Short mmCIF file of C-alpha atoms in Angstrom, two decimals:
data_model
loop_
_atom_site.label_atom_id
_atom_site.label_comp_id
_atom_site.label_asym_id
_atom_site.label_seq_id
_atom_site.Cartn_x
_atom_site.Cartn_y
_atom_site.Cartn_z
CA MET A 1 11.23 37.76 -98.99
CA PRO A 2 10.10 34.14 -99.61
CA ASN A 3 9.57 31.95 -96.55
CA GLY A 4 7.94 28.76 -97.81
CA THR A 5 4.35 30.01 -97.90
CA GLY A 6 4.53 32.08 -101.08
CA LEU A 7 3.87 35.21 -99.01
CA THR A 8 6.23 37.92 -97.83
CA ASN A 9 6.81 38.50 -94.13
CA ARG A 10 4.87 41.76 -94.41
CA GLU A 11 1.87 39.94 -95.87
CA LEU A 12 2.05 37.23 -93.19
CA SER A 13 2.29 39.85 -90.46
CA SER A 14 -0.70 41.71 -91.91
CA GLN A 15 -2.75 38.49 -91.99
CA TRP A 16 -1.99 37.69 -88.34
CA ASN A 17 -2.75 41.21 -87.12
CA SER A 18 -6.06 41.30 -88.99
CA ILE A 19 -7.43 38.07 -87.49
CA ASP A 20 -10.83 38.43 -85.83
CA TRP A 21 -10.32 36.20 -82.79
CA SER A 22 -13.98 36.24 -81.84
CA ILE A 23 -14.81 34.49 -85.14
CA VAL A 24 -11.93 32.05 -84.63
CA SER A 25 -13.13 31.17 -81.12
CA GLU A 26 -16.73 30.79 -82.28
CA THR A 27 -15.71 28.39 -85.07
CA VAL A 28 -13.63 26.24 -82.73
CA ASN A 29 -16.32 26.28 -80.03
CA ASN A 30 -18.91 25.06 -82.54
CA LEU A 31 -16.68 22.15 -83.54
CA GLN A 32 -16.00 21.34 -79.88
CA SER A 33 -19.73 21.35 -79.10
CA ARG A 34 -20.36 18.90 -81.92
CA LEU A 35 -17.53 16.71 -80.63
CA ALA A 36 -18.89 16.79 -77.08
CA ARG A 37 -22.39 15.83 -78.26
CA ALA A 38 -21.11 12.98 -80.41
CA ALA A 39 -18.93 11.65 -77.55
CA LYS A 40 -21.82 11.89 -75.10
CA ASN A 41 -23.96 9.83 -77.49
CA CYS A 42 -21.07 7.34 -77.96
CA ASN A 43 -21.13 7.98 -81.71
CA TRP A 44 -17.43 7.22 -82.20
CA PHE A 45 -17.60 7.18 -85.99
CA LYS A 46 -18.78 10.80 -85.90
CA VAL A 47 -16.20 11.62 -83.21
CA ARG A 48 -13.34 10.47 -85.43
CA LYS A 49 -14.79 12.41 -88.35
CA LEU A 50 -15.06 15.60 -86.31
CA ILE A 51 -11.52 15.17 -84.96
CA ARG A 52 -10.21 15.08 -88.52
CA LEU A 53 -12.31 18.15 -89.34
CA LEU A 54 -10.89 20.07 -86.38
CA MET A 55 -7.32 18.99 -87.16
CA HIS A 56 -7.66 20.50 -90.65
CA SER A 57 -9.44 23.65 -89.45
CA HIS A 58 -7.38 26.77 -90.15
CA HIS A 59 -9.09 28.56 -87.27
CA ALA A 60 -8.17 25.77 -84.85
CA LYS A 61 -4.54 26.01 -85.96
CA LEU A 62 -4.57 29.78 -85.47
CA LEU A 63 -6.01 29.39 -81.98
CA SER A 64 -3.40 26.76 -81.10
CA ILE A 65 -0.57 29.10 -82.11
CA LYS A 66 -2.14 31.93 -80.10
CA ILE A 67 -2.50 29.76 -76.98
CA VAL A 68 1.06 28.47 -77.17
CA THR A 69 2.69 31.87 -77.73
CA GLU A 70 0.64 33.83 -75.19
CA ASN A 71 0.70 31.52 -72.17
CA LYS A 72 3.39 31.62 -69.46
CA GLY A 73 5.63 29.17 -71.32
CA GLY A 74 5.47 31.02 -74.62
CA LYS A 75 8.92 32.51 -74.05
CA THR A 76 10.51 29.16 -73.19
CA SER A 77 12.02 27.26 -76.10
CA GLY A 78 12.55 23.54 -76.58
CA ILE A 79 15.76 21.84 -77.63
CA ASP A 80 15.77 23.69 -80.97
CA GLY A 81 15.96 27.09 -79.24
CA ILE A 82 13.25 28.52 -81.54
CA LEU A 83 10.77 31.12 -80.26
CA TRP A 84 7.79 32.55 -82.13
CA THR A 85 7.85 36.25 -81.35
CA SER A 86 6.81 38.09 -84.52
CA ALA A 87 3.39 38.09 -86.17
CA ALA A 88 4.89 36.81 -89.44
CA VAL A 89 6.51 33.81 -87.74
CA LYS A 90 3.26 32.94 -85.94
CA MET A 91 1.28 33.08 -89.17
CA LYS A 92 3.84 30.94 -90.95
CA ALA A 93 3.67 28.41 -88.11
CA ALA A 94 -0.11 28.21 -88.47
CA TYR A 95 0.24 27.39 -92.18
CA SER A 96 2.86 24.72 -91.45
CA LEU A 97 0.93 22.97 -88.66
CA THR A 98 -0.02 19.53 -90.00
CA GLY A 99 0.01 15.91 -88.91
CA LYS A 100 1.16 14.69 -92.32
CA GLY A 101 4.63 13.20 -91.86
CA TYR A 102 4.74 14.63 -88.36
CA LYS A 103 7.75 13.66 -86.22
CA ALA A 104 8.13 15.09 -82.73
CA LYS A 105 11.50 16.35 -81.53
CA PRO A 106 12.93 15.15 -78.20
CA LEU A 107 11.97 17.07 -75.08
CA LYS A 108 14.17 19.37 -73.03
CA ARG A 109 14.37 18.12 -69.43
CA VAL A 110 14.47 20.65 -66.58
CA TYR A 111 13.72 20.32 -62.89
CA ILE A 112 11.56 22.49 -60.67
CA PRO A 113 11.39 22.35 -56.84
CA LYS A 114 8.45 20.67 -55.10
CA LYS A 115 6.93 21.69 -51.76
CA ASN A 116 8.59 18.75 -50.00
CA GLY A 117 12.04 19.87 -51.13
CA LYS A 118 12.39 17.29 -53.90
CA MET A 119 12.71 18.16 -57.59
CA ARG A 120 9.98 17.56 -60.15
CA PRO A 121 11.09 16.65 -63.70
CA LEU A 122 9.56 18.86 -66.37
CA SER A 123 9.86 17.95 -70.06
CA ILE A 124 9.50 20.88 -72.43
CA PRO A 125 8.56 20.23 -76.09
CA THR A 126 9.49 22.60 -78.89
CA LEU A 127 6.97 25.30 -79.76
CA TYR A 128 5.90 23.40 -82.88
CA ASP A 129 5.29 20.22 -80.88
CA ARG A 130 3.42 22.24 -78.24
CA ALA A 131 1.22 23.71 -80.95
CA MET A 132 0.48 20.24 -82.32
CA GLN A 133 -0.41 18.99 -78.85
CA THR A 134 -2.59 22.04 -78.24
CA LEU A 135 -4.41 21.38 -81.52
CA TYR A 136 -5.21 17.84 -80.40
CA ALA A 137 -6.04 19.09 -76.89
CA LEU A 138 -8.78 21.25 -78.43
CA ALA A 139 -10.34 18.03 -79.72
CA MET A 140 -9.71 15.81 -76.69
CA SER A 141 -10.98 18.26 -74.08
CA PRO A 142 -14.69 18.09 -75.07
CA ILE A 143 -14.47 14.30 -75.43
CA GLU A 144 -12.97 13.97 -71.94
CA ALA A 145 -15.58 16.33 -70.47
CA SER A 146 -18.42 14.31 -71.98
CA THR A 147 -17.18 10.84 -71.04
CA GLY A 148 -15.24 11.47 -67.82
CA ASP A 149 -16.09 11.26 -64.13
CA LEU A 150 -18.53 13.89 -62.93
CA ALA A 151 -16.60 14.49 -59.70
CA SER A 152 -13.31 15.18 -61.49
CA PHE A 153 -12.36 18.86 -61.27
CA GLY A 154 -8.76 19.14 -62.47
CA PHE A 155 -7.72 20.47 -65.89
CA ARG A 156 -11.31 20.97 -67.00
CA LYS A 157 -13.01 24.00 -68.50
CA PHE A 158 -14.88 26.05 -65.86
CA ARG A 159 -13.79 23.66 -63.10
CA SER A 160 -11.28 24.38 -60.35
CA THR A 161 -10.17 23.48 -56.85
CA LYS A 162 -13.04 25.61 -55.54
CA ASP A 163 -15.55 23.18 -57.06
CA ALA A 164 -13.73 20.27 -55.43
CA TYR A 165 -13.88 22.12 -52.10
CA ALA A 166 -17.61 22.79 -52.44
CA TYR A 167 -18.31 19.16 -53.36
CA MET A 168 -16.27 17.89 -50.39
CA ARG A 169 -18.28 20.18 -48.14
CA ILE A 170 -21.53 18.70 -49.47
CA CYS A 171 -20.25 15.17 -48.84
CA LEU A 172 -18.95 15.74 -45.30
CA SER A 173 -20.76 18.64 -43.63
CA ARG A 174 -24.03 17.01 -42.51
CA LYS A 175 -24.51 15.30 -39.15
CA ASN A 176 -25.11 11.92 -40.81
CA SER A 177 -22.39 12.31 -43.46
CA ALA A 178 -19.59 9.81 -43.98
CA GLU A 179 -16.97 9.86 -41.23
CA TYR A 180 -14.07 7.92 -42.78
CA ILE A 181 -11.91 9.18 -45.62
CA LEU A 182 -9.51 7.39 -47.93
CA GLU A 183 -6.81 9.83 -49.04
CA GLY A 184 -5.43 8.50 -52.32
CA ASP A 185 -1.95 9.15 -53.63
CA ILE A 186 -0.83 7.70 -56.95
CA THR A 187 2.89 6.97 -57.25
CA SER A 188 4.44 9.17 -59.98
CA CYS A 189 1.18 9.30 -61.92
CA PHE A 190 2.36 11.24 -64.98
CA ASP A 191 5.61 9.28 -65.23
CA MET A 192 4.14 5.76 -65.01
CA ILE A 193 1.06 5.77 -67.29
CA SER A 194 1.05 2.83 -69.69
CA HIS A 195 1.64 3.82 -73.31
CA ASP A 196 -0.17 0.71 -74.53
CA TRP A 197 -3.32 1.69 -72.64
CA LEU A 198 -3.21 5.21 -74.08
CA LEU A 199 -2.64 4.02 -77.65
CA ASN A 200 -5.55 1.57 -77.39
CA ASN A 201 -8.08 3.83 -75.64
CA VAL A 202 -7.46 7.46 -76.62
CA PRO A 203 -9.18 8.43 -79.92
CA ILE A 204 -6.06 10.00 -81.47
CA LYS A 205 -4.37 8.55 -84.52
CA LYS A 206 -1.78 6.11 -83.15
CA SER A 207 1.04 7.39 -85.36
CA ILE A 208 0.53 10.92 -83.95
CA LEU A 209 -0.02 9.89 -80.32
CA SER A 210 3.06 7.66 -80.32
CA GLN A 211 5.11 10.66 -81.47
CA PHE A 212 3.87 12.66 -78.48
CA LEU A 213 4.56 9.81 -76.05
CA LYS A 214 7.82 8.33 -77.34
CA ALA A 215 9.77 11.42 -78.37
CA GLY A 216 12.38 10.92 -75.63
CA TYR A 217 14.16 13.69 -73.75
CA PHE A 218 17.61 15.28 -73.64
CA GLU A 219 19.45 15.62 -70.35
CA ASN A 220 23.16 16.40 -69.90
CA GLY A 221 23.71 15.95 -73.62
CA ARG A 222 22.23 12.43 -73.70
CA LEU A 223 19.01 11.22 -75.32
CA PHE A 224 16.82 9.09 -73.04
CA PRO A 225 13.86 7.06 -74.33
CA THR A 226 10.34 7.47 -72.91
CA ASP A 227 8.71 4.04 -72.70
CA LYS A 228 5.98 5.07 -70.26
CA GLY A 229 4.30 8.14 -68.86
CA THR A 230 3.22 11.44 -70.36
CA PRO A 231 5.64 14.40 -70.26
CA GLN A 232 4.81 17.00 -67.61
CA GLY A 233 5.07 20.18 -69.62
CA GLY A 234 3.13 19.08 -72.69
CA PRO A 235 -0.29 20.76 -73.23
CA LEU A 236 -1.95 17.39 -73.92
CA SER A 237 -0.58 15.58 -70.85
CA PRO A 238 -3.20 16.76 -68.29
CA ILE A 239 -6.05 15.68 -70.57
CA LEU A 240 -4.43 12.28 -71.18
CA ALA A 241 -3.98 11.82 -67.42
CA ASN A 242 -7.64 12.64 -66.86
CA MET A 243 -8.69 10.14 -69.52
CA VAL A 244 -6.56 7.46 -67.86
CA LEU A 245 -8.19 8.01 -64.46
CA ASN A 246 -11.73 8.49 -65.77
CA GLY A 247 -13.94 5.51 -65.08
CA LEU A 248 -12.86 5.13 -61.47
CA GLU A 249 -16.05 6.78 -60.25
CA ALA A 250 -18.15 4.35 -62.29
CA GLU A 251 -16.06 1.41 -61.07
CA LEU A 252 -16.77 2.35 -57.45
CA GLY A 253 -20.41 2.80 -58.35
CA ARG A 254 -20.72 -0.69 -59.79
CA ASN A 255 -19.42 -2.14 -56.54
CA PHE A 256 -21.20 0.04 -53.97
CA TYR A 257 -24.30 1.65 -55.51
CA ALA A 258 -27.62 -0.01 -56.28
CA GLN A 259 -28.26 -0.72 -59.94
CA LYS A 260 -31.49 -0.71 -61.88
CA ASP A 261 -31.68 -1.98 -65.47
CA GLY A 262 -27.89 -2.02 -65.58
CA GLN A 263 -27.63 1.66 -64.58
CA ILE A 264 -26.06 2.94 -61.36
CA ASN A 265 -28.69 4.46 -59.09
CA LYS A 266 -26.67 6.47 -56.58
CA LYS A 267 -29.62 8.45 -55.24
CA SER A 268 -31.74 5.50 -54.19
CA CYS A 269 -29.10 3.42 -52.41
CA ASN A 270 -25.66 4.42 -51.20
CA LYS A 271 -25.75 2.71 -47.81
CA HIS A 272 -22.00 2.98 -47.24
CA LYS A 273 -22.01 6.71 -48.10
CA ILE A 274 -19.36 6.26 -50.77
CA ASN A 275 -18.43 9.55 -52.45
CA TYR A 276 -15.49 10.17 -54.75
CA THR A 277 -13.72 13.47 -55.48
CA ARG A 278 -10.69 13.92 -57.72
CA PHE A 279 -8.50 16.82 -58.79
CA ALA A 280 -5.83 15.74 -61.29
CA ASP A 281 -4.15 12.71 -59.65
CA ASP A 282 -5.24 13.53 -56.07
CA PHE A 283 -8.48 11.93 -54.93
CA VAL A 284 -10.57 11.31 -51.82
CA VAL A 285 -13.15 8.58 -51.15
CA THR A 286 -15.57 8.79 -48.22
CA ALA A 287 -17.43 5.99 -46.40
CA ASP A 288 -19.30 5.25 -43.16
CA SER A 289 -16.63 2.85 -41.86
CA GLU A 290 -13.17 1.50 -42.60
CA ASP A 291 -14.25 -1.80 -44.21
CA PRO A 292 -15.83 -0.25 -47.35
CA LEU A 293 -12.74 1.91 -47.78
CA LEU A 294 -10.45 -1.11 -47.61
CA LYS A 295 -12.57 -2.69 -50.33
CA ALA A 296 -12.51 0.57 -52.30
CA LYS A 297 -8.72 0.69 -52.01
CA GLU A 298 -8.50 -2.81 -53.48
CA ILE A 299 -10.84 -1.86 -56.34
CA ILE A 300 -8.82 1.28 -57.07
CA SER A 301 -5.54 -0.65 -57.03
CA ILE A 302 -6.84 -3.13 -59.63
CA PHE A 303 -8.21 -0.26 -61.74
CA LEU A 304 -4.88 1.58 -61.69
CA GLU A 305 -2.80 -1.54 -62.33
CA GLN A 306 -4.46 -1.97 -65.73
CA ARG A 307 -3.15 1.50 -66.62
CA GLY A 308 0.38 1.01 -65.33
CA LEU A 309 -0.25 2.91 -62.10
CA SER A 310 -0.20 2.05 -58.41
CA LEU A 311 -1.14 3.57 -55.06
CA SER A 312 1.51 4.74 -52.66
CA ASP A 313 1.26 2.58 -49.54
CA GLU A 314 2.86 5.28 -47.39
CA LYS A 315 0.71 8.22 -48.51
CA THR A 316 -2.60 6.41 -49.07
CA THR A 317 -4.26 6.51 -45.65
CA ILE A 318 -7.67 6.09 -44.02
CA THR A 319 -8.58 8.96 -41.68
CA HIS A 320 -11.50 9.74 -39.39
CA ILE A 321 -13.18 13.10 -39.94
CA SER A 322 -12.56 14.07 -36.29
CA THR A 323 -8.82 13.81 -36.98
CA GLY A 324 -9.11 15.76 -40.21
CA PHE A 325 -7.20 15.61 -43.49
CA ASP A 326 -5.60 18.03 -45.96
CA PHE A 327 -6.78 18.28 -49.54
CA LEU A 328 -5.88 20.96 -52.11
CA GLY A 329 -4.62 23.40 -49.49
CA TRP A 330 -7.50 23.05 -47.01
CA ASN A 331 -7.94 21.06 -43.84
CA PHE A 332 -11.33 19.32 -43.58
CA ARG A 333 -12.32 18.32 -40.06
CA LYS A 334 -15.24 17.98 -37.64
CA TYR A 335 -14.86 19.60 -34.23
CA ASN A 336 -17.33 18.01 -31.79
CA GLY A 337 -19.64 17.25 -34.71
CA THR A 338 -19.27 20.67 -36.39
CA PHE A 339 -17.68 20.55 -39.83
CA LEU A 340 -15.07 23.22 -40.57
CA ALA A 341 -12.79 23.60 -43.59
CA LYS A 342 -9.83 25.88 -42.95
CA PRO A 343 -6.64 26.78 -44.81
CA SER A 344 -4.20 23.99 -44.07
CA LYS A 345 -1.13 24.60 -41.92
CA GLY A 346 1.05 23.69 -44.88
CA SER A 347 -0.61 26.36 -47.02
CA GLN A 348 -0.21 28.96 -44.26
CA LYS A 349 3.43 28.05 -43.80
CA SER A 350 4.01 28.27 -47.55
CA VAL A 351 2.62 31.81 -47.93
CA ILE A 352 4.44 33.07 -44.83
CA GLN A 353 7.70 31.61 -46.12
CA LYS A 354 7.18 33.28 -49.48
CA ILE A 355 6.48 36.65 -47.84
CA ARG A 356 9.50 36.26 -45.55
CA GLU A 357 11.78 35.60 -48.53
CA ILE A 358 10.47 38.68 -50.36
CA ILE A 359 10.92 40.92 -47.31
CA HIS A 360 14.43 39.56 -46.82
CA GLN A 361 15.21 40.12 -50.50
CA GLY A 362 13.76 43.64 -50.30
CA ARG A 363 15.86 44.85 -47.37
CA THR A 364 17.05 47.81 -49.47
CA TRP A 365 13.88 48.30 -51.52
CA SER A 366 11.68 51.32 -51.28
CA GLN A 367 8.39 50.93 -49.40
CA ASP A 368 6.44 51.33 -52.64
CA ARG A 369 8.35 48.50 -54.31
CA LEU A 370 7.86 46.21 -51.33
CA ILE A 371 4.11 46.90 -51.24
CA ALA A 372 3.80 46.38 -55.00
CA THR A 373 5.53 42.99 -54.70
CA LEU A 374 3.61 41.74 -51.64
CA ASN A 375 0.08 42.82 -52.63
CA PRO A 376 -0.53 40.22 -55.41
CA ILE A 377 0.69 37.42 -53.13
CA ILE A 378 -1.48 38.45 -50.18
CA ARG A 379 -4.56 39.09 -52.27
CA GLY A 380 -4.15 35.91 -54.35
CA TRP A 381 -3.79 33.67 -51.28
CA SER A 382 -6.70 35.38 -49.53
CA LEU A 383 -9.00 35.03 -52.54
CA TYR A 384 -8.13 31.34 -52.80
CA HIS A 385 -9.22 30.76 -49.19
CA LYS A 386 -12.00 33.34 -48.90
CA HIS A 387 -14.79 30.75 -49.09
CA ALA A 388 -13.35 28.62 -46.26
CA VAL A 389 -13.46 29.24 -42.48
CA SER A 390 -10.56 31.66 -42.69
CA SER A 391 -11.27 34.71 -40.47
CA ASP A 392 -9.09 33.61 -37.55
CA VAL A 393 -6.36 32.46 -39.93
CA PHE A 394 -6.40 35.80 -41.76
CA SER A 395 -6.07 37.72 -38.47
CA ARG A 396 -3.19 35.53 -37.32
CA LEU A 397 -1.38 35.97 -40.64
CA ASP A 398 -1.89 39.75 -40.46
CA HIS A 399 -0.15 39.78 -37.07
CA THR A 400 2.74 37.68 -38.41
CA LEU A 401 3.04 39.98 -41.43
CA TRP A 402 3.09 43.05 -39.17
CA CYS A 403 5.94 41.58 -37.11
CA MET A 404 7.99 40.90 -40.24
CA LEU A 405 7.37 44.39 -41.63
CA TYR A 406 8.27 46.04 -38.33
CA ALA A 407 11.53 44.07 -38.26
CA TRP A 408 12.15 45.24 -41.86
CA ALA A 409 11.58 48.88 -40.88
CA LYS A 410 13.54 48.63 -37.60
CA ARG A 411 16.56 47.24 -39.46
CA ARG A 412 16.59 50.32 -41.69
CA HIS A 413 16.41 52.72 -38.74
CA GLN A 414 18.14 51.03 -35.83
CA ASN A 415 18.60 54.30 -33.90
CA LYS A 416 14.95 55.35 -34.12
CA GLY A 417 12.18 54.58 -31.68
CA LYS A 418 8.94 52.71 -32.27
CA LYS A 419 6.88 55.93 -32.48
CA TRP A 420 9.11 57.42 -35.16
CA ILE A 421 9.09 54.21 -37.20
CA TYR A 422 5.30 54.05 -36.89
CA HIS A 423 4.84 57.57 -38.28
CA ARG A 424 7.38 56.90 -41.02
CA TYR A 425 5.86 53.70 -42.45
CA TRP A 426 2.40 53.25 -40.91
CA HIS A 427 -0.58 55.58 -41.06
CA LYS A 428 -4.08 55.74 -39.70
CA ILE A 429 -6.54 55.66 -42.59
CA ARG A 430 -10.17 56.10 -41.64
CA ASN A 431 -10.69 53.86 -38.62
CA ARG A 432 -7.81 51.54 -39.48
CA ALA A 433 -4.63 52.16 -37.52
CA TRP A 434 -1.21 50.72 -38.32
CA THR A 435 -1.76 50.73 -42.08
CA PHE A 436 1.48 50.07 -43.97
CA ALA A 437 1.22 52.65 -46.74
CA THR A 438 2.85 55.45 -48.70
CA GLY A 439 1.37 58.38 -50.51
CA LYS A 440 0.78 56.13 -53.53
CA LEU A 441 0.27 52.55 -52.40
CA ILE A 442 -1.26 50.74 -49.46
CA LEU A 443 -0.49 47.20 -48.37
CA VAL A 444 -3.59 45.02 -48.37
CA SER A 445 -4.20 42.82 -45.36
CA PHE A 446 -5.45 39.25 -45.29
CA SER A 447 -8.43 40.36 -43.20
CA ASN A 448 -9.55 42.81 -45.91
CA THR A 449 -10.90 39.83 -47.84
CA LYS A 450 -14.55 39.16 -47.12
CA ILE A 451 -15.54 35.58 -46.38
CA GLY A 452 -18.29 34.17 -48.62
CA ARG A 453 -19.73 30.82 -49.71
CA PHE A 454 -18.61 29.49 -53.08
CA MET A 455 -21.35 28.18 -55.37
CA MET A 456 -20.28 25.11 -57.29
CA ALA A 457 -21.38 24.62 -60.89
CA ARG A 458 -23.72 21.67 -61.32
CA LEU A 459 -21.91 18.41 -61.97
CA ASP A 460 -24.28 17.32 -64.73
CA LYS A 461 -23.59 20.42 -66.82
CA ASN A 462 -21.15 20.15 -69.72
CA PRO A 463 -19.12 23.31 -70.50
CA TYR A 464 -19.27 22.52 -74.23
CA LEU A 465 -23.01 21.80 -74.34
CA ASP A 466 -24.50 24.04 -71.64
CA MET A 467 -22.88 27.35 -72.48
CA LYS A 468 -25.91 29.40 -71.41
CA TYR A 469 -25.77 27.92 -67.90
CA PHE A 470 -22.03 28.52 -67.57
CA LYS A 471 -22.33 32.04 -68.91
CA GLU A 472 -24.70 32.94 -66.06
CA TRP A 473 -22.60 30.98 -63.58
CA ARG A 474 -19.44 32.83 -64.62
CA LYS A 475 -21.14 36.16 -64.00
CA ARG A 476 -21.88 35.12 -60.43
CA ARG A 477 -18.36 33.77 -60.04
CA ARG A 478 -16.81 36.98 -61.40
CA ASN A 479 -18.70 38.97 -58.80
CA PHE A 480 -17.45 36.58 -56.12
CA PHE A 481 -13.81 36.69 -57.26
CA PRO A 482 -13.04 40.30 -58.34
CA ALA A 483 -10.03 40.92 -60.52
CA THR A 484 -6.75 41.35 -58.67
CA ARG A 485 -5.48 44.91 -58.82
CA GLN A 486 -2.86 47.05 -57.14
CA SER A 487 -4.19 48.82 -54.04
CA THR A 488 -3.75 52.57 -54.19
CA LEU A 489 -4.79 54.94 -51.46
CA ASP A 490 -7.68 56.31 -53.57
CA GLN A 491 -8.96 52.78 -54.29
CA PHE A 492 -8.74 51.85 -50.61
CA LEU A 493 -10.76 54.91 -49.58
CA ALA A 494 -13.34 54.16 -52.30
CA ASP A 495 -13.63 50.50 -51.25
CA THR A 496 -14.04 51.30 -47.56
#
């Protein structure tokens, strides 16, 4: 049956299923390494040439389709309602992916709840537009990694919140470390970015980039224009946001660090102890007193204004380390000169609320189903905080969880005593009493997670140029963060 490619659906399906993805990844990685090296050397003529080469690469198009269809949003359609589910459709999409005459369709606007109770607008492109953005994201990611701020950890390959945590610990844990912190909050960062700045500074063909930025969005049957900002929901948006905010570290360096032969020399002179850490649009600046931070705030405001952004006066605050501050789910604070980083109260409240809602929803569930639903949440939260000072927090959360589970069991058997309920739902396994378990599954506890120090990857290493270093680093990281699995009784006995 013809479908525009000259091939039948059976032939297209056979082509997709026979793809060797290791070869595809290797080809794309080689192109990305060349892009990263050219960008690092500021050879922009070669960068533009390599971008064109990657845009026309069949392997890059195949990888883009695979990424779009296999991620969490792969089953969510745009305004056209089209989904790519079959192998033949995916292969056809790869053949049709081109920037020639490209015109983006408007976005579908939905809203998701935020932690503060407000709603966050999310703009969802069609699958074809997502694939186009992913294709360009494959090219922009190595350029951003090679030219961006070293202390930027969000939306970067092999970087995460854990690296930001480890870097903050380095900056604040010593006795003579900086004691004042500027907590930065950018007002509606993704929604306010200047399109003119992006079109003039991002090395993407303007006709293509303007399609991504000015596609507009549909809401309640009306088409609204997008004159500023990058749509939250597009694969390219996080990289564009990083590129907009990159350069802030260097701007602070020019004003506070010593310079030699026009180069910033942070190691030799940083008398105000200025350090900068950023994850996406959240950032922290440290200093030895308030005055340098007030100056830094002014510098940052001017920097952001050129890009259409501004700091929130209400949420941008200067804090002393003895008071403490929250960043990425942790609370950083010095207690009588001793630096401790703990899970923040907001993060604790969030996980308890989530568990409470599941237990309430599962009032009529079987014990096995309840355990199977709670285990990934408990283990995921514990693994996220396992490198912080979390032992006391884990124990306290275990007690809160026990109280909620006992109330769940007591509600089911209101005429039974505590001893009967204990023998019905809890068991003594090895030396661990009050273990919520069945004959098949066992509920993990927060305290089961061992506390350990997280080793940050070196800031001067580029994931596209130093693959050997990151390969060894990932092995150590994999040992530190084991894969999440369901806890069965046999696995628990083997682990203990």
